[in-house]
Coordinates of N, CA and C in Angstrom, one line a residue:
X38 N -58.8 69.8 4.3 CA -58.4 68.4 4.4 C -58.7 67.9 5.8
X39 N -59.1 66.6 6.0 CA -59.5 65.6 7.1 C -58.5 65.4 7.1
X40 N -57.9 65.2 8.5 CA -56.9 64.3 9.2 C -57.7 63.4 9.9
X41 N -57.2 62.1 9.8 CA -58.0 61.1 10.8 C -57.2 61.2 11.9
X42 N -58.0 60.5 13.3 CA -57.4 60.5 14.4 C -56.3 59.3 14.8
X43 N -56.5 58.6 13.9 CA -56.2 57.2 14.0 C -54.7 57.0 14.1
X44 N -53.7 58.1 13.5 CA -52.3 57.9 13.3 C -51.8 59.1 12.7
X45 N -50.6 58.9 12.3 CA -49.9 60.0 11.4 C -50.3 59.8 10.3
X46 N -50.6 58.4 9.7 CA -50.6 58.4 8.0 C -51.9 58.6 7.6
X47 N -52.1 58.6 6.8 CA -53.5 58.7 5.8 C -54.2 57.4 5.3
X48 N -54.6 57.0 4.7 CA -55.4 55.8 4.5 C -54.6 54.9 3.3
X49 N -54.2 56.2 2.3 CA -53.5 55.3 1.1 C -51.8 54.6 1.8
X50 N -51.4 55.9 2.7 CA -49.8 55.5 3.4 C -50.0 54.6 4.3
X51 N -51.2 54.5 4.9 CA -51.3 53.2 5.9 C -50.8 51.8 5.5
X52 N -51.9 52.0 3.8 CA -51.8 50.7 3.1 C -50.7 50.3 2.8
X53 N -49.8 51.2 2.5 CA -48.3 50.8 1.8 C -47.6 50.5 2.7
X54 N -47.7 51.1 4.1 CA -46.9 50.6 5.5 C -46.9 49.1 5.4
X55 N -48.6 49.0 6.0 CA -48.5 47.5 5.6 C -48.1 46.4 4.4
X56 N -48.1 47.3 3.4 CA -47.5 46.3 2.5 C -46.4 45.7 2.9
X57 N -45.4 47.1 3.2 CA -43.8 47.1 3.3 C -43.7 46.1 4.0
X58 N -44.8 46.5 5.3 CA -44.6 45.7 6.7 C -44.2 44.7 6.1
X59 N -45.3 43.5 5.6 CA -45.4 42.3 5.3 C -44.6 42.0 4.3
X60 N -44.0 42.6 3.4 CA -42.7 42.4 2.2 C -41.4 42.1 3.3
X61 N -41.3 43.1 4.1 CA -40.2 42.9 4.8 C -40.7 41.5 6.1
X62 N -41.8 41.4 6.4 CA -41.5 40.0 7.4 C -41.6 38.6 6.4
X63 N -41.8 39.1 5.2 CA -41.8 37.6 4.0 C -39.9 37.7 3.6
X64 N -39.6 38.5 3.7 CA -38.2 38.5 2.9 C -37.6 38.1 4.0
X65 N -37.9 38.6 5.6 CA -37.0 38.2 6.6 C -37.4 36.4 7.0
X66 N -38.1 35.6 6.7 CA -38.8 35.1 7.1 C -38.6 33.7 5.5
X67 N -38.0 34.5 4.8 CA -37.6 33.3 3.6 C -36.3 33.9 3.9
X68 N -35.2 34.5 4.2 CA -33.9 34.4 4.3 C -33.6 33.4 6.0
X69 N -34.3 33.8 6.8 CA -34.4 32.7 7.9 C -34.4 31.1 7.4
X70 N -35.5 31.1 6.5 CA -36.0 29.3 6.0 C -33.8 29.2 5.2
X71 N -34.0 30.2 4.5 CA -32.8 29.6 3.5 C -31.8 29.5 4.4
X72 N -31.2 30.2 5.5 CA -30.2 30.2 6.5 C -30.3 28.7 6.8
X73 N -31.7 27.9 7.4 CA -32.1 27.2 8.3 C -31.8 25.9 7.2
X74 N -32.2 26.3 6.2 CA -31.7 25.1 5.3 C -30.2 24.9 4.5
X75 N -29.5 26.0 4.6 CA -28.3 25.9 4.3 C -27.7 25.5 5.6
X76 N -27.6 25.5 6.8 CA -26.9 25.2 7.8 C -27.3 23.7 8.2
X77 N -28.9 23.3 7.7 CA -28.7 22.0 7.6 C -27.9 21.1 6.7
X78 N -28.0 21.3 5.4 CA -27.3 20.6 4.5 C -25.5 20.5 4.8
X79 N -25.3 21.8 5.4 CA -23.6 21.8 6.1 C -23.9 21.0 6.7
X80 N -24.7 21.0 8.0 CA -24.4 19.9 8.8 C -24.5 18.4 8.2
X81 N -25.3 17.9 8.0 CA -25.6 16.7 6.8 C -24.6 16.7 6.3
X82 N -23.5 17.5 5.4 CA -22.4 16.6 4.6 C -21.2 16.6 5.4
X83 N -21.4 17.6 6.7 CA -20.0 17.1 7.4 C -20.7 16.1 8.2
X84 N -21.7 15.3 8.4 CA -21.5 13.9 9.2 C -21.4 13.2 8.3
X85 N -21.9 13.4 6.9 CA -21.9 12.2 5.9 C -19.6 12.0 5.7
X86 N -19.4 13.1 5.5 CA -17.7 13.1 5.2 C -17.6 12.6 6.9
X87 N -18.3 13.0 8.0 CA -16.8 12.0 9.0 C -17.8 10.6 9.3
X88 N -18.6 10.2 8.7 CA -19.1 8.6 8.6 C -18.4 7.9 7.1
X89 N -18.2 8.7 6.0 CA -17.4 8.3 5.2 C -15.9 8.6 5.8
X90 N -15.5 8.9 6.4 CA -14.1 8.7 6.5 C -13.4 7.5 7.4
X91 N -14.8 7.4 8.6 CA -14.9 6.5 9.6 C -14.8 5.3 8.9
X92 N -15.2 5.4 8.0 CA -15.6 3.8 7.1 C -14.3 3.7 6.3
X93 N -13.8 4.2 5.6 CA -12.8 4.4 4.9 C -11.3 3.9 5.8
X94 N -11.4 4.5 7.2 CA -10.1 4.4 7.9 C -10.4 2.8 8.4
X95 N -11.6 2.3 8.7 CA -12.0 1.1 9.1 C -11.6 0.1 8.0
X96 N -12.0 0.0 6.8 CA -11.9 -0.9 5.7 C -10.2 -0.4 5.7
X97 N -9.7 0.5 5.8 CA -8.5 0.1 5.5 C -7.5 -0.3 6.5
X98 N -7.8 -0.3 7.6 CA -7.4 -1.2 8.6 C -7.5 -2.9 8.4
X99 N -9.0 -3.1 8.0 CA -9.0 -4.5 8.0 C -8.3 -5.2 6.5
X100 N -7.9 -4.1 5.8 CA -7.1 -4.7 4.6 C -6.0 -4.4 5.1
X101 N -5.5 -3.8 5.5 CA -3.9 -3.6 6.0 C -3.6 -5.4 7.2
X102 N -4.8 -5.4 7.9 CA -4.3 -6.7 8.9 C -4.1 -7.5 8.2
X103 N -5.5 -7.8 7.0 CA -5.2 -9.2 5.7 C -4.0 -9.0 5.2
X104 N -3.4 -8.2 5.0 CA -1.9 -7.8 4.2 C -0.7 -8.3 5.0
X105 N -1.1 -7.7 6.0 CA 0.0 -7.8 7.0 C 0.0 -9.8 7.5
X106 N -1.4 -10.4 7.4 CA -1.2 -11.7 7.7 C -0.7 -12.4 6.6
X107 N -1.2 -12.3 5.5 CA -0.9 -12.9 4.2 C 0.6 -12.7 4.2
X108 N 1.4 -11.4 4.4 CA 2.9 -11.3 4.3 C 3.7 -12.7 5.3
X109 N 2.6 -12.2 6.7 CA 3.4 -13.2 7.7 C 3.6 -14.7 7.3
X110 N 2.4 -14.9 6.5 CA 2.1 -16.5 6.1 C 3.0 -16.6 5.0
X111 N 3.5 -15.8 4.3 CA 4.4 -16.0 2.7 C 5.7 -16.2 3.4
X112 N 6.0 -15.3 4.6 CA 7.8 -15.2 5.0 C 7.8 -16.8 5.6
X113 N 6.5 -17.5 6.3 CA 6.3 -18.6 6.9 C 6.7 -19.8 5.7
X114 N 5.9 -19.6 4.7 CA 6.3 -20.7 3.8 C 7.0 -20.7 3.1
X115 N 8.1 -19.5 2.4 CA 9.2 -19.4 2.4 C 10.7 -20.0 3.2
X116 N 10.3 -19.8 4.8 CA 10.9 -20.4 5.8 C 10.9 -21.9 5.5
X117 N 9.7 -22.7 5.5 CA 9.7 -23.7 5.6 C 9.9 -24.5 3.7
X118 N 10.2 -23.7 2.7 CA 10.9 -24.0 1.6 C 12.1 -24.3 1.7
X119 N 12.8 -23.0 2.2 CA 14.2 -22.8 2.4 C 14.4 -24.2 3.6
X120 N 13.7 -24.3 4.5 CA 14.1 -25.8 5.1 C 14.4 -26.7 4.9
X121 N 13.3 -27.2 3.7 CA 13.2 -28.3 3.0 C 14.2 -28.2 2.1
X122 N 15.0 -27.2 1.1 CA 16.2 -27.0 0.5 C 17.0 -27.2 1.2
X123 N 17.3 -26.7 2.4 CA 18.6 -26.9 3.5 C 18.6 -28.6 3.7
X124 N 17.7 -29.5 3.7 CA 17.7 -30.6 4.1 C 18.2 -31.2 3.1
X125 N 17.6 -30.9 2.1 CA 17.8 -31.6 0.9 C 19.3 -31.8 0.3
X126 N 20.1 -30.5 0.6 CA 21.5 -30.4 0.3 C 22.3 -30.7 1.1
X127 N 21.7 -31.2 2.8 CA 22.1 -31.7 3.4 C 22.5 -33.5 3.1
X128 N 21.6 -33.7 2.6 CA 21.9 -35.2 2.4 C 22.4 -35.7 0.8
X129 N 23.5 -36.2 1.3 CA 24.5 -35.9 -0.2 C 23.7 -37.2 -1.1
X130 N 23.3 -38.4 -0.3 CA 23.0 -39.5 -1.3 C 21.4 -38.4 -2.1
X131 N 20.9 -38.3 -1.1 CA 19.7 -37.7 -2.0 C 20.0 -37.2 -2.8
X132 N 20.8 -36.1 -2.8 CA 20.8 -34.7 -3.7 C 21.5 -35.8 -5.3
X133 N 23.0 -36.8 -5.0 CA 23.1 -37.2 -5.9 C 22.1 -37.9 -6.8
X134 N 21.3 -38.9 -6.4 CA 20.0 -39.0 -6.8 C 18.9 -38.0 -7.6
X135 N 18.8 -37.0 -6.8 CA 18.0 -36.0 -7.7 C 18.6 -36.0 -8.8
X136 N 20.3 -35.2 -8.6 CA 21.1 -34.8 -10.2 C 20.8 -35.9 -10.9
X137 N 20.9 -37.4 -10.5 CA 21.2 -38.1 -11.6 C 19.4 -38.2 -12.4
X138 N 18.2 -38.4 -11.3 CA 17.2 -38.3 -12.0 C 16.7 -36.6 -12.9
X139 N 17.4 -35.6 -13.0 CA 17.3 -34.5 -13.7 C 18.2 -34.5 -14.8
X140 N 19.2 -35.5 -14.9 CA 20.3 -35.2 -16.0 C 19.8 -36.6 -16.6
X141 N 19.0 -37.4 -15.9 CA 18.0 -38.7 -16.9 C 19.3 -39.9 -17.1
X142 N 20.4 -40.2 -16.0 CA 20.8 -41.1 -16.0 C 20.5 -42.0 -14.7
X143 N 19.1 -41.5 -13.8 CA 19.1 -42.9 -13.0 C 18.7 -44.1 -13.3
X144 N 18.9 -44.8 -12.0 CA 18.6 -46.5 -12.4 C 17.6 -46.1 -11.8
X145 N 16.5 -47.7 -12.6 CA 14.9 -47.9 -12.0 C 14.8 -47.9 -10.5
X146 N 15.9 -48.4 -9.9 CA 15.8 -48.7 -8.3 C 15.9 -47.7 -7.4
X147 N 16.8 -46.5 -8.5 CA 16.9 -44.9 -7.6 C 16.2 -44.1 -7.8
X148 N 15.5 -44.3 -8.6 CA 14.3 -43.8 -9.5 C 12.8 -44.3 -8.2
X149 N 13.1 -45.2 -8.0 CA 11.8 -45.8 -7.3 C 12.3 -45.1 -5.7
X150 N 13.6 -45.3 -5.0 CA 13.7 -44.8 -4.2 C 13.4 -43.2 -3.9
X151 N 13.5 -42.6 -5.0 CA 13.5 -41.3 -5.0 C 11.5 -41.0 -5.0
X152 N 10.6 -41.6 -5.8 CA 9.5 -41.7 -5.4 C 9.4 -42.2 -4.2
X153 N 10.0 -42.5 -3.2 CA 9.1 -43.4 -2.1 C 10.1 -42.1 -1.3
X154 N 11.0 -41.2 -1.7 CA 10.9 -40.3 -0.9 C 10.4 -38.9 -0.6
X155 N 10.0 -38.8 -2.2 CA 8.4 -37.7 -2.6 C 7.5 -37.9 -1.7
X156 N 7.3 -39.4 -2.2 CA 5.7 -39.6 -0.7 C 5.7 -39.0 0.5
X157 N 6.9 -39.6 0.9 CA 6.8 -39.2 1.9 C 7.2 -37.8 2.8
X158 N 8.2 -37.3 1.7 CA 8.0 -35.9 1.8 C 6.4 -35.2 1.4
X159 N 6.1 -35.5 0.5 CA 4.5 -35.1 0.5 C 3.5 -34.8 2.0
X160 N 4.0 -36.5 2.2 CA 3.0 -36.8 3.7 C 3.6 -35.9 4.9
X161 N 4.9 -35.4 4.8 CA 5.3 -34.7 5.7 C 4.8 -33.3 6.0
X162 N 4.6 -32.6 4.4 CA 4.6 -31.4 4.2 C 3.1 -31.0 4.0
X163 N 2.4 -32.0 4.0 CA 1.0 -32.3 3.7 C 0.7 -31.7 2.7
X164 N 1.6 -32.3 1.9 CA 0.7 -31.7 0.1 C 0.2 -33.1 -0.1
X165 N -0.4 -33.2 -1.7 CA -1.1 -33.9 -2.2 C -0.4 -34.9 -3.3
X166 N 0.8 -33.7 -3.6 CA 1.3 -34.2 -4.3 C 2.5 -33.5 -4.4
X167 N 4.1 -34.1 -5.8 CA 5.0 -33.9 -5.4 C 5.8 -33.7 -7.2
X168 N 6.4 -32.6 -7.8 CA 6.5 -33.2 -9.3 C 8.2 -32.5 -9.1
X169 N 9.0 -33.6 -9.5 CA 10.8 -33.2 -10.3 C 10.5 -32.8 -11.8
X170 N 11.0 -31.7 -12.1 CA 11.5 -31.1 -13.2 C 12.7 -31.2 -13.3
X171 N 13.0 -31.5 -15.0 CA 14.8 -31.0 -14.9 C 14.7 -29.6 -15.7
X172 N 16.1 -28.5 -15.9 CA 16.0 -27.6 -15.7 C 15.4 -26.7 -16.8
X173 N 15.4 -27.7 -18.0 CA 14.0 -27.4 -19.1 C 12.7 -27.5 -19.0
X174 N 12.5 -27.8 -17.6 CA 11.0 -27.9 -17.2 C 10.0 -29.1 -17.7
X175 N 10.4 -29.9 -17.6 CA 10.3 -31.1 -18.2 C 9.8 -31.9 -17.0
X176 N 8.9 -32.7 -16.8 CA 8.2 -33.7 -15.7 C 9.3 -34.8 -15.9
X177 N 10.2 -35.0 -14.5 CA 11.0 -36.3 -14.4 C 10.5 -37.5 -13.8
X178 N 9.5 -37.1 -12.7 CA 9.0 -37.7 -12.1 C 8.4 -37.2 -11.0
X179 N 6.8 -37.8 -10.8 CA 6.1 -37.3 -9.9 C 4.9 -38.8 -9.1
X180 N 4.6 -37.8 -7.8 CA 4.1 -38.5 -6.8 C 2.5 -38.0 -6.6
X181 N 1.5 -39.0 -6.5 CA 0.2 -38.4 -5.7 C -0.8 -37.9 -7.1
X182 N -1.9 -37.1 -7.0 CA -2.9 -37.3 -7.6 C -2.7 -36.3 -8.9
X183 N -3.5 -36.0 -9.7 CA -3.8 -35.2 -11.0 C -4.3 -34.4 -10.6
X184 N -4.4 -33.0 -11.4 CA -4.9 -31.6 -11.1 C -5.5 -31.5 -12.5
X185 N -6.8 -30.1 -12.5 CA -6.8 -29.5 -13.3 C -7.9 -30.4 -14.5
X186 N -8.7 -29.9 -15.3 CA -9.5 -30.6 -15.9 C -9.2 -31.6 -16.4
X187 N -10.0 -32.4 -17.1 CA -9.5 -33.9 -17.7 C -9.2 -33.4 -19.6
X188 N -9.4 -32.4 -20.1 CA -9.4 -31.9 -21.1 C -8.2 -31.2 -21.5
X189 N -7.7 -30.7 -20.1 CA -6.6 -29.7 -20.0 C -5.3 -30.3 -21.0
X190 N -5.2 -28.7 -21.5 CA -3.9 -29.2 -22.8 C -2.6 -28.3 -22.6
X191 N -2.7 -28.0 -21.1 CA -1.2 -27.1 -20.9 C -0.2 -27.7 -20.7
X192 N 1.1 -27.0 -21.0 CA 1.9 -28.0 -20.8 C 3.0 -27.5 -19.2
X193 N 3.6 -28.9 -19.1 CA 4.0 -28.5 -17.6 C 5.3 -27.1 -17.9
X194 N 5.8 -27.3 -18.7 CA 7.1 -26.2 -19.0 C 6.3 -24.6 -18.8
X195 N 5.3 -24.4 -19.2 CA 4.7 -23.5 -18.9 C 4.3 -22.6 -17.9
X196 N 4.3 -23.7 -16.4 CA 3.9 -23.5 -15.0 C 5.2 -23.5 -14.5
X197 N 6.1 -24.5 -15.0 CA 7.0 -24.3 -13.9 C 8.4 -23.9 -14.8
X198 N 8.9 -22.7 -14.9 CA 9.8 -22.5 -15.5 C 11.6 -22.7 -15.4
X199 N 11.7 -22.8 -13.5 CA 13.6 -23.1 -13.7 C 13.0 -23.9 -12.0
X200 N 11.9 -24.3 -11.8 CA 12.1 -24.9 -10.7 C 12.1 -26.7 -10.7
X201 N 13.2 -27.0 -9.9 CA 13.2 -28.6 -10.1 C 12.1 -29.5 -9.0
X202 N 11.5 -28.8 -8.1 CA 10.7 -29.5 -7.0 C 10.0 -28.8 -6.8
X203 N 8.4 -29.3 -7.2 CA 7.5 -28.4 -6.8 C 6.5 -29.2 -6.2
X204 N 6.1 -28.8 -4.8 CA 4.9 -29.7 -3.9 C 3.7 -28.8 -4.1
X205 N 2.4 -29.4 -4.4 CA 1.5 -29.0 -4.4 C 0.6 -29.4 -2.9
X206 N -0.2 -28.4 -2.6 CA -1.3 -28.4 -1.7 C -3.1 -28.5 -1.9
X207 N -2.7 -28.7 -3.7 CA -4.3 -28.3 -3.8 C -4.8 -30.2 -4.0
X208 N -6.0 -29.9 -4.2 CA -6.7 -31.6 -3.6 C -6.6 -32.3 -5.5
X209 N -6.6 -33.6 -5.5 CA -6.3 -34.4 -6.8 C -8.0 -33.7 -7.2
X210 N -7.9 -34.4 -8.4 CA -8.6 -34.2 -9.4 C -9.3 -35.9 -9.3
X211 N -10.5 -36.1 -9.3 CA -10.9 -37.5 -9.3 C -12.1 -37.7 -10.4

């Protein structure tokens, strides 16, 4: 038997060396690529989760301030209901007037007086307009423009169910 000088192996074990070789730098060399692409995609969804969370904490801040203003603006016009009720029971000719226009025994003259004081509670409060119910919900009388389409077939008992004074702010109807 020939020994070549070339190494320890023989010609056919040389070949399989290098096979091996090359099987093992392809296998090390695709578990590298797969490492290199799994540690990217981790990276990629934890900035996508803290840019989605960033966003999430942000929009809910700006709905929490809308919330928080809207509340402020309700306790506000609330306040200034409860005023306009405190006034109202304040002044005894008025209030008798209301009762007698809700129980449908006033005269035309307190009847007109009581309109010329809608107006101008209207103008005070800057609505547009001004409507008495009695406590069946019933239109006793009202001040200022028309709402709502020209077709419209609702009836007022419907919108306003135990309230006697309701000022609107939205614009007439022309």
């Amino acid at each position: 038997q020939a020994v070549s000088g070339t190494g320890k192996f023989g010609p056919g074990e040389l070949m399989n060396h290098e096979e091996s070789t090359g099987r093992r730098s392809q296998l090390l060399l695709l578990t590298i690529f797969c490492l290199t692409v799994g540690a990217i995609c981790w990276g990629g969804y934890r900035l996508y989760s803290a840019q989605r969370d960033l966003v999430e904490g942000e929009v809910t801040n700006r709905l929490q301030a809308i919330a928080d203003l809207k509340a402020e603006q309700l306790v506000e016009w609330r306040k200034e209901r409860l005023g306009d009720a405190r006034l109202i029971l304040a002044d005894g000719a008025l209030l008798r007037s209301l009762e007698q226009l809700v129980t449908h025994r006033a005269s035309s003259s307190s009847r007109e007086e009581t309109r010329a004081w809608l107006s101008a509670f209207c103008t005070q409060n800057k609505s547009s307009n001004a409507i008495l119910f009695d406590f069946q919900g019933h239109e006793v009388l009202k001040t200022g423009g028309v709402y709502g389409s020209p077709g419209s077939t609702g009836r007022t008992e419907d919108i306003v169910s135990s309230t006697c004074l309701m000022a609107s702010r939205m614009r007439p109807f022309s």
